[in-house]
Short mmCIF file of C-alpha atoms in Angstrom, two decimals:
data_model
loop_
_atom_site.label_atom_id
_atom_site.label_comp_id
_atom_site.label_asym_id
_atom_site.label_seq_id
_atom_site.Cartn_x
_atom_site.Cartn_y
_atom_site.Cartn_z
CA UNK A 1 111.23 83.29 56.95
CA UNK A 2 109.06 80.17 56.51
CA UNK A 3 110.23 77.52 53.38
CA UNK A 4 106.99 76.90 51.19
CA UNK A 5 108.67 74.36 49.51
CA UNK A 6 111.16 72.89 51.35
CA UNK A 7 112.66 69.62 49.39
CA UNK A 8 114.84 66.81 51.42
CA UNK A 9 117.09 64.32 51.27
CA UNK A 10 118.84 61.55 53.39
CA UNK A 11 122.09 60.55 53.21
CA UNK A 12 123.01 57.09 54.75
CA UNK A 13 125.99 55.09 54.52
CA UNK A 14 126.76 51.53 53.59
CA UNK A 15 128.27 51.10 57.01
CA UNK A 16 130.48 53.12 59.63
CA UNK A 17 133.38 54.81 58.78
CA UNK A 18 132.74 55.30 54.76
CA UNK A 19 132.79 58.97 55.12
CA UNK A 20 129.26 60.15 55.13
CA UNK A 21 129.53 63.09 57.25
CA UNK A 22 133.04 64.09 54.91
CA UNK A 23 130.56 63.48 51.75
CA UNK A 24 127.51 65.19 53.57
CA UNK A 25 130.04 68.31 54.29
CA UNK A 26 130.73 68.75 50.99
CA UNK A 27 127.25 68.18 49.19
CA UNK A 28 125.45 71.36 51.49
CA UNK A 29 129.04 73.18 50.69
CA UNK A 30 128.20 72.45 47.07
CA UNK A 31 124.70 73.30 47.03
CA UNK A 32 124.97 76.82 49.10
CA UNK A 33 128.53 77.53 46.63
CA UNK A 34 125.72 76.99 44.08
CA UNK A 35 123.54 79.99 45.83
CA UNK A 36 120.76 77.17 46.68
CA UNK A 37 119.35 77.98 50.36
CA UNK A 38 120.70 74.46 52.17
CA UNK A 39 121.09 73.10 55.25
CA UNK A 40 121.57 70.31 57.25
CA UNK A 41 119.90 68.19 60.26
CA UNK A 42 120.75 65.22 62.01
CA UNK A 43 118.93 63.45 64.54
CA UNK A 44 121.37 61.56 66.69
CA UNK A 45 125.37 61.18 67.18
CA UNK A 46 127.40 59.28 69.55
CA UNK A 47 131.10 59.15 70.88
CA UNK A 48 131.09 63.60 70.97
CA UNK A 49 131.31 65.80 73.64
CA UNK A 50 130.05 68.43 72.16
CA UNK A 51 127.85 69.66 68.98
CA UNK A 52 130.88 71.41 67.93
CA UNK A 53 133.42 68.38 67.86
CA UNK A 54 130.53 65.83 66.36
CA UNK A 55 129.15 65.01 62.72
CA UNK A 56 127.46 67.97 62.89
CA UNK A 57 129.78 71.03 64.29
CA UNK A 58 131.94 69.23 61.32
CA UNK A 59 129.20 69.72 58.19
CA UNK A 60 128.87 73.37 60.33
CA UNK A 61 132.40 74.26 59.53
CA UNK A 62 132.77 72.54 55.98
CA UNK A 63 129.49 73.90 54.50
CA UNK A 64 130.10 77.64 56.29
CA UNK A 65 126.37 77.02 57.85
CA UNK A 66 125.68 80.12 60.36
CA UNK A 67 123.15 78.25 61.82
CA UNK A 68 122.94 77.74 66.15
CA UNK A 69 124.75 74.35 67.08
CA UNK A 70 121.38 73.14 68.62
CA UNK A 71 119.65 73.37 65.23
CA UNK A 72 121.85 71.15 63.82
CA UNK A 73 120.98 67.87 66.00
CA UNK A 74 118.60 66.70 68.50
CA UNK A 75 120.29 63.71 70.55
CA UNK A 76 124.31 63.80 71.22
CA UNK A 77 125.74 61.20 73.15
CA UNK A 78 129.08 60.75 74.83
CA UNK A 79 129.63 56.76 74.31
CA UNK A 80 131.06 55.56 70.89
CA UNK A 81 128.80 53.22 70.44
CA UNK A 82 125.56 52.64 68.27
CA UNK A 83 122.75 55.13 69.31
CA UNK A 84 120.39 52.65 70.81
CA UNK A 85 122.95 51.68 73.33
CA UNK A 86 124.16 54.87 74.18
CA UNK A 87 120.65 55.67 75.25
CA UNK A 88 120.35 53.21 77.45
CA UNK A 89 123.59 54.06 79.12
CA UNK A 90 122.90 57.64 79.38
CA UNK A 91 118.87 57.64 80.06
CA UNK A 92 118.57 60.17 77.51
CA UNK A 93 116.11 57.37 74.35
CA UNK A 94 115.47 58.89 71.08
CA UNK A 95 111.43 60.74 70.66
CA UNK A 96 110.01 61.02 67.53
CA UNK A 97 108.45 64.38 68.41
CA UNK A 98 111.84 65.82 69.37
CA UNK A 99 113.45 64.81 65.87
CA UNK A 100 110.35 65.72 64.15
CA UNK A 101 110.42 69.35 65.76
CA UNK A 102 114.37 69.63 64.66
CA UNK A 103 113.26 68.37 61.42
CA UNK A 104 110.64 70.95 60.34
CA UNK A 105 113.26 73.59 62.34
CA UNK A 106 115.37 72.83 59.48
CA UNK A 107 112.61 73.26 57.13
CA UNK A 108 111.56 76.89 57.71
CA UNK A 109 115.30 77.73 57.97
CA UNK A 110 116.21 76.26 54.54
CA UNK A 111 115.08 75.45 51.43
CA UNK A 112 117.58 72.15 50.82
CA UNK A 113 117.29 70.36 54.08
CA UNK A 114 120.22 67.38 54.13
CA UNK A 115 119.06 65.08 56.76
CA UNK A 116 122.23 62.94 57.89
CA UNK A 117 121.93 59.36 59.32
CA UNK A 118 123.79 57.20 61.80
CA UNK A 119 126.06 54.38 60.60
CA UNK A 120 124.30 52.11 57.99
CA UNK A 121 120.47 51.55 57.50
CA UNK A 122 120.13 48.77 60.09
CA UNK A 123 121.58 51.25 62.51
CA UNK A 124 119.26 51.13 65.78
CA UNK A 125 118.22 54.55 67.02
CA UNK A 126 115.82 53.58 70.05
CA UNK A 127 115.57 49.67 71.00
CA UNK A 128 114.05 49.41 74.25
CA UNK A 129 110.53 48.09 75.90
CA UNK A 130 108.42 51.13 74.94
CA UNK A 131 110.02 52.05 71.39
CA UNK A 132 112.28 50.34 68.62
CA UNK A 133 113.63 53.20 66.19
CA UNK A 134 115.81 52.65 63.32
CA UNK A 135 116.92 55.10 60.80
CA UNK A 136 114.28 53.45 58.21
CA UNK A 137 111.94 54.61 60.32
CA UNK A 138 113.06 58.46 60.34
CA UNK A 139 113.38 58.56 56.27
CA UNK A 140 109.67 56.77 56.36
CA UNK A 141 108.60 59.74 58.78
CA UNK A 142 109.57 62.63 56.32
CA UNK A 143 108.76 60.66 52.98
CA UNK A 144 112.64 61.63 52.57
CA UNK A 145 114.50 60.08 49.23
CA UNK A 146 118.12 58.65 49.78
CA UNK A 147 121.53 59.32 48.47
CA UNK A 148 123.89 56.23 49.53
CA UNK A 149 127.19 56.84 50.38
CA UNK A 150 130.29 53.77 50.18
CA UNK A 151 133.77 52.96 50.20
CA UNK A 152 135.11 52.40 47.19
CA UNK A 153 137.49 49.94 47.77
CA UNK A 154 137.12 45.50 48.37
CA UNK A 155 133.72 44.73 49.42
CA UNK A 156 131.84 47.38 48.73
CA UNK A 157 129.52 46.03 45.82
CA UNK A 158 128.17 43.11 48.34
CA UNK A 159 127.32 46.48 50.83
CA UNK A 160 126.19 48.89 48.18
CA UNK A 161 123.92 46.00 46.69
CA UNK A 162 121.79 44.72 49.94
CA UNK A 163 122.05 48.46 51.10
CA UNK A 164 119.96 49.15 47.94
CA UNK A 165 117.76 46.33 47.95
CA UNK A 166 116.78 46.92 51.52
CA UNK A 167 115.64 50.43 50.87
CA UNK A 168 113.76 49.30 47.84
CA UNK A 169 112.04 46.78 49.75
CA UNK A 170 110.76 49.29 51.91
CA UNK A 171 110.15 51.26 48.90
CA UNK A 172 112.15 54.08 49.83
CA UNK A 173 113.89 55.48 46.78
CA UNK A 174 117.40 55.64 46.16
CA UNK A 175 118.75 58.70 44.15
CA UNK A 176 122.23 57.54 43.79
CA UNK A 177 125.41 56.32 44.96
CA UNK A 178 128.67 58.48 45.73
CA UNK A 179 131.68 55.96 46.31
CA UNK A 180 134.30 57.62 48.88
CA UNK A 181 138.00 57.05 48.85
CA UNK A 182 138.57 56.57 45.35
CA UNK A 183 141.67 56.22 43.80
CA UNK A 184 140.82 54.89 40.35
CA UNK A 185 142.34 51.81 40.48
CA UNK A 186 140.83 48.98 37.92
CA UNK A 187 139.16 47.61 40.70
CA UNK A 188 137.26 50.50 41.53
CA UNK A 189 136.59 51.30 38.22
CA UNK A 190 134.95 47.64 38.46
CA UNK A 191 133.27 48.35 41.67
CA UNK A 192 131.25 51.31 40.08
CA UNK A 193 129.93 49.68 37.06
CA UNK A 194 129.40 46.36 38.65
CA UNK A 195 127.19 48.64 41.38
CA UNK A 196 125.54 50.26 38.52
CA UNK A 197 124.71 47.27 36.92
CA UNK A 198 123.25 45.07 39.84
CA UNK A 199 121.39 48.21 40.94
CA UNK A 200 120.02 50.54 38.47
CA UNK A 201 121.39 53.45 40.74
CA UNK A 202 123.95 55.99 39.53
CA UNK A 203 127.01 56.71 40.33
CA UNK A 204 127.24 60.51 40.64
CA UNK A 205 130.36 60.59 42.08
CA UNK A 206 133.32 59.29 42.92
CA UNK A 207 135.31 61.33 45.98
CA UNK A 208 139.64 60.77 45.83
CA UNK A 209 140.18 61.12 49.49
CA UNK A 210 141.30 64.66 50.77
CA UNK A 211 138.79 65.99 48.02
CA UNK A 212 137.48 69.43 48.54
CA UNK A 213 134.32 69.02 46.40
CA UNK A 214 132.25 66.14 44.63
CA UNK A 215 132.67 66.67 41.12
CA UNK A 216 129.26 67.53 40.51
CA UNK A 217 127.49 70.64 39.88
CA UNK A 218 124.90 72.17 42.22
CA UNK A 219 122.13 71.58 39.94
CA UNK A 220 122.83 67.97 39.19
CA UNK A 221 122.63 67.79 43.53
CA UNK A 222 119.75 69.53 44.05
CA UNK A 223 118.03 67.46 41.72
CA UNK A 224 118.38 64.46 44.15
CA UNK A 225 115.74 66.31 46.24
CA UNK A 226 112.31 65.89 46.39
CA UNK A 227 109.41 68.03 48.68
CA UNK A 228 108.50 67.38 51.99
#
């Protein structure tokens, strides 16, 4: 049956390898623990050979999702390498039609639709002589709010801050930051508030590696969401 009100939210990382699909996994786990009807959608992944063994088939497994593989994403690529480039090797470039039709999929399937991006912000989808897509462009497409997602750890307050400040810019609203890999260490501890601080944006959580949930309720997640 049909959503009416189908909210959404995009999660997009500081950078590659910071955990967003591990963080992603366990935000639609939380949300459906939570009885809230979620699900997920992404609209590109490279270096898989299959749905199953990508980004997706791994939120699939984590969040218990019963939904068809090829609901779950619209482009999968076999390179490791970013999107845009894959595309070009493969002859298989990113349509916004295609990712808009997996999109509103997702919406009459669930009521919390997680929308997943592809390394950082900057991260081209489509950059060729008919089309340049980046993932700014998807969240711009769907009106979609943002959750950022970062490594705790050295550097991460020079990432989290321009990450920010380039979604602002493009006044796409940022609902919070979860830091990844935590261990708690005094520099971490310094990381969050200093992040806090320079942004404005909250820290909901902070993930110890190996975690098996967030640390945050259902209700406090689903808040993030707004209607599309």
């Amino acid at each position: 049956m049909a959503q009416t009100n189908s909210k959404g939210l995009f999660v997009v990382g500081t950078g590659t390898d910071v955990g967003k699909t591990y963080i992603t996994g366990l935000s639609v786990k939380a949300l459906r623990t939570g009885d809230y009807n979620a699900g997920y959608y992404k609209a590109a992944v490279s270096g898989a050979p299959s749905i199953a063994a990508s980004d997706a088939g791994y939120v699939k497994k984590v969040a218990q999702l019963e939904a068809p593989d090829d609901t779950l994403l619209s482009y999968l690529y076999d390179h490791a390498v970013s999107p845009h480039l894959a595309a070009k090797w493969e002859g298989n470039p990113v349509e916004q039609s295609v990712i808009t039709a997996g999109f509103e999929a997702a919406k009459e399937r669930y009521e919390y639709v997680t929308m997943e991006g592809s390394g950082g912000i900057m991260c081209p989808l489509r950059y060729d002589e008919t089309e340049q897509i980046f993932l700014e462009d998807v969240i711009q497409w769907f009106r979609l709010p943002t959750l950022l997602v970062a490594h705790a750890g050295l550097g991460t307050i020079n990432a989290t801050v321009l990450t920010v400040e380039y979604l602002r810019a493009r006044n796409i609203p940022v609902k919070g930051v979860i830091l990844n890999y935590y261990t708690d260490s005094p520099m971490e501890q310094d990381n969050k508030a200093m992040i806090e601080t320079l942004t404005g944006v909250p820290v909901i959580a902070c993930v110890p590696e190996g975690a098996n949930d967030l640390g945050v309720s259902a209700a406090s997640l689903a808040a993030l969401y707004d209607e599309v």
